[in-house]
Amino acid sequence: MAKRILVTGAGGFIGHHLVSALEQAGHNVRGVDLKRPEFAETAAEEFELFDLRDPAACRASVEGIDEVYHLAADMGGIGYITTNHARIAYNNTLIDLNMLNAAAEASVGRFLYTSSACVYPAYRQTDANVEPLREEHAYPADPDQAYGWEKLYTEQLCAHYLADLGLETRVVRLHNVYGPLGTYDGGREKAPAAICRKVALAKDGDEIEIWGDGEQTRSFMYVDDCVEGLQRVMRSNFAQPINLGTSRLITINELVDLVAAIAGKRLCKRHNLSGPQGVRGRNSDNTRLRAVLGWEPGISLEAGLTETYRWIHAELAVGAGTRVRV
Ligand code: NAD
């Protein structure tokens, strides 16, 4: 049945893809963000430019809405979230608290919150050959950054709003999402997009800079899998936090080699050991995801990176960032 759905952060990377999928599924979507999507027109029937730190903007956003996918956040790659703690904590605390409260007051049917793998404690992520993170590993808490602490606190708020006010919350811990139509320059880009950009701009035989020794590990999820997973969690009856990611662990050096192979270039790596690299290793344990959804992300890194590289390469070819973005 068609629903009235609000997507906050609809001008951002995942929000933009989610809006397209929800509209395609026949829903009526209202997108809200500080900005419109940068690289393609939104598919949302309605798009409002609101600052969700403002409670009145949150109330206007949820008016007449059945379900909320709450993605809006001040965020970026490791370079951004390791240097803007106070700003991120301030902005995201206001956005999340005001959105939850507005949704509860308006009695919306469901509220899905995009949390992050950044909630997991630093002490479980000190080894590149990391044990995959299970949801219960979040406690005793010691998230790596202010970004992670704020996400963990909002997870608790979601539980309180469910228990005390009956707001049907869903909490998804996303692990490294990548794909086309995401930021690839300017300082907020994440590792896969930054690597695709560096490889696209390099000539065969060139050297490219990698932050850290490149032996730090992560798992990566293609955005189509992410969007599918978000909708499945929303439809489920599961209100506890749940991982959404892949469990294929890869080093950043291997990620660079993969993108270079897709580009057909031989490149040397120059390791900048003073560059930020975040935790040493991070992987998703998908036991709960499989049990709850009977599904997990299945798009291979090779297939997803090929699409992502092609898109970033084409973007750069259009004029190295000089074309007028929509
Ligand atoms: P993004 O930065 O592309 O999108 C977030 C959007 O929120 C942006 O368009 C931004 O303008 C908007 N926003 C920020 N402040 C706002 C405000 N005050 N009012 C209204 N809108 C505001 O990020 P994304 O990658 O699409 O991530 C979406 C969500 O998923 C975020 O909550 C993020 O923390 C979470 N997440 C993402 C990843 C990932 O790998 N991309 C991993 C873990 C968690």
PDB file of C-alpha atoms in Angstrom, residues 6-24 29-33 35-47 69-72 114 174 177 179-183 223-224 226-228 230-231 311 315 323 326:
ATOM      1  CA  LEU A   6       9.523  11.369   4.934  1.00  0.00           C
ATOM      2  CA  VAL A   7      13.223  10.972   4.105  1.00  0.00           C
ATOM      3  CA  THR A   8      15.463  13.384   6.003  1.00  0.00           C
ATOM      4  CA  GLY A   9      18.892  13.906   4.474  1.00  0.00           C
ATOM      5  CA  ALA A  10      17.244  13.431   1.051  1.00  0.00           C
ATOM      6  CA  GLY A  11      19.788  15.779  -0.502  1.00  0.00           C
ATOM      7  CA  GLY A  12      22.607  13.506   0.640  1.00  0.00           C
ATOM      8  CA  PHE A  13      24.118  10.363  -0.787  1.00  0.00           C
ATOM      9  CA  ILE A  14      22.064   7.502   0.713  1.00  0.00           C
ATOM     10  CA  GLY A  15      18.921   9.628   1.122  1.00  0.00           C
ATOM     11  CA  HIS A  16      18.859  10.465  -2.580  1.00  0.00           C
ATOM     12  CA  HIS A  17      19.064   6.780  -3.580  1.00  0.00           C
ATOM     13  CA  LEU A  18      16.454   5.845  -0.955  1.00  0.00           C
ATOM     14  CA  VAL A  19      13.996   8.450  -2.255  1.00  0.00           C
ATOM     15  CA  SER A  20      14.332   7.022  -5.779  1.00  0.00           C
ATOM     16  CA  ALA A  21      13.680   3.467  -4.543  1.00  0.00           C
ATOM     17  CA  LEU A  22      10.663   4.480  -2.434  1.00  0.00           C
ATOM     18  CA  GLU A  23       9.108   6.491  -5.259  1.00  0.00           C
ATOM     19  CA  GLN A  24       9.698   3.574  -7.616  1.00  0.00           C
ATOM     20  CA  VAL A  29       7.906  10.815  -0.640  1.00  0.00           C
ATOM     21  CA  ARG A  30       8.704  14.116   1.028  1.00  0.00           C
ATOM     22  CA  GLY A  31      12.430  14.824   1.039  1.00  0.00           C
ATOM     23  CA  VAL A  32      13.947  17.274   3.511  1.00  0.00           C
ATOM     24  CA  ASP A  33      17.514  18.576   3.650  1.00  0.00           C
ATOM     25  CA  LYS A  35      20.404  21.285   0.234  1.00  0.00           C
ATOM     26  CA  ARG A  36      19.027  19.609  -2.867  1.00  0.00           C
ATOM     27  CA  PRO A  37      20.917  16.570  -4.231  1.00  0.00           C
ATOM     28  CA  GLU A  38      24.131  17.697  -5.869  1.00  0.00           C
ATOM     29  CA  PHE A  39      24.447  15.361  -8.841  1.00  0.00           C
ATOM     30  CA  ALA A  40      20.920  14.439 -10.039  1.00  0.00           C
ATOM     31  CA  GLU A  41      17.354  15.660  -9.602  1.00  0.00           C
ATOM     32  CA  THR A  42      15.430  14.187  -6.689  1.00  0.00           C
ATOM     33  CA  ALA A  43      12.593  11.763  -7.406  1.00  0.00           C
ATOM     34  CA  ALA A  44      10.689  13.053  -4.352  1.00  0.00           C
ATOM     35  CA  GLU A  45       7.235  14.451  -5.037  1.00  0.00           C
ATOM     36  CA  GLU A  46       7.889  17.134  -2.474  1.00  0.00           C
ATOM     37  CA  PHE A  47      11.266  18.518  -1.388  1.00  0.00           C
ATOM     38  CA  TYR A  69      13.555   7.426   7.405  1.00  0.00           C
ATOM     39  CA  HIS A  70      15.762   9.734   9.432  1.00  0.00           C
ATOM     40  CA  LEU A  71      19.136  10.036   7.675  1.00  0.00           C
ATOM     41  CA  ALA A  72      20.001  13.724   8.053  1.00  0.00           C
ATOM     42  CA  THR A 114      20.507   5.433  10.633  1.00  0.00           C
ATOM     43  CA  LEU A 174      25.414   1.162   8.738  1.00  0.00           C
ATOM     44  CA  VAL A 177      28.358   2.659   2.216  1.00  0.00           C
ATOM     45  CA  GLY A 179      28.360   4.089  -4.769  1.00  0.00           C
ATOM     46  CA  PRO A 180      27.622   6.643  -7.500  1.00  0.00           C
ATOM     47  CA  LEU A 181      26.138  10.075  -6.723  1.00  0.00           C
ATOM     48  CA  GLY A 182      28.147  10.451  -3.508  1.00  0.00           C
ATOM     49  CA  THR A 183      30.603  13.162  -2.507  1.00  0.00           C
ATOM     50  CA  VAL A 223      24.381   1.744  -1.871  1.00  0.00           C
ATOM     51  CA  ASP A 224      21.694  -0.382  -3.617  1.00  0.00           C
ATOM     52  CA  CYS A 226      21.938  -0.371   1.736  1.00  0.00           C
ATOM     53  CA  VAL A 227      18.673   1.033   0.388  1.00  0.00           C
ATOM     54  CA  GLU A 228      17.175  -2.459   0.128  1.00  0.00           C
ATOM     55  CA  LEU A 230      16.834  -0.064   5.126  1.00  0.00           C
ATOM     56  CA  GLN A 231      13.403  -0.835   3.661  1.00  0.00           C
ATOM     57  CA  TRP A 311      30.636   7.455 -12.367  1.00  0.00           C
ATOM     58  CA  GLU A 315      32.200  13.311 -13.373  1.00  0.00           C
ATOM     59  CA  ARG A 323      30.421  21.709 -14.373  1.00  0.00           C
ATOM     60  CA  VAL A 326      22.096  20.436 -10.226  1.00  0.00           C
TER      61      VAL A 326
END
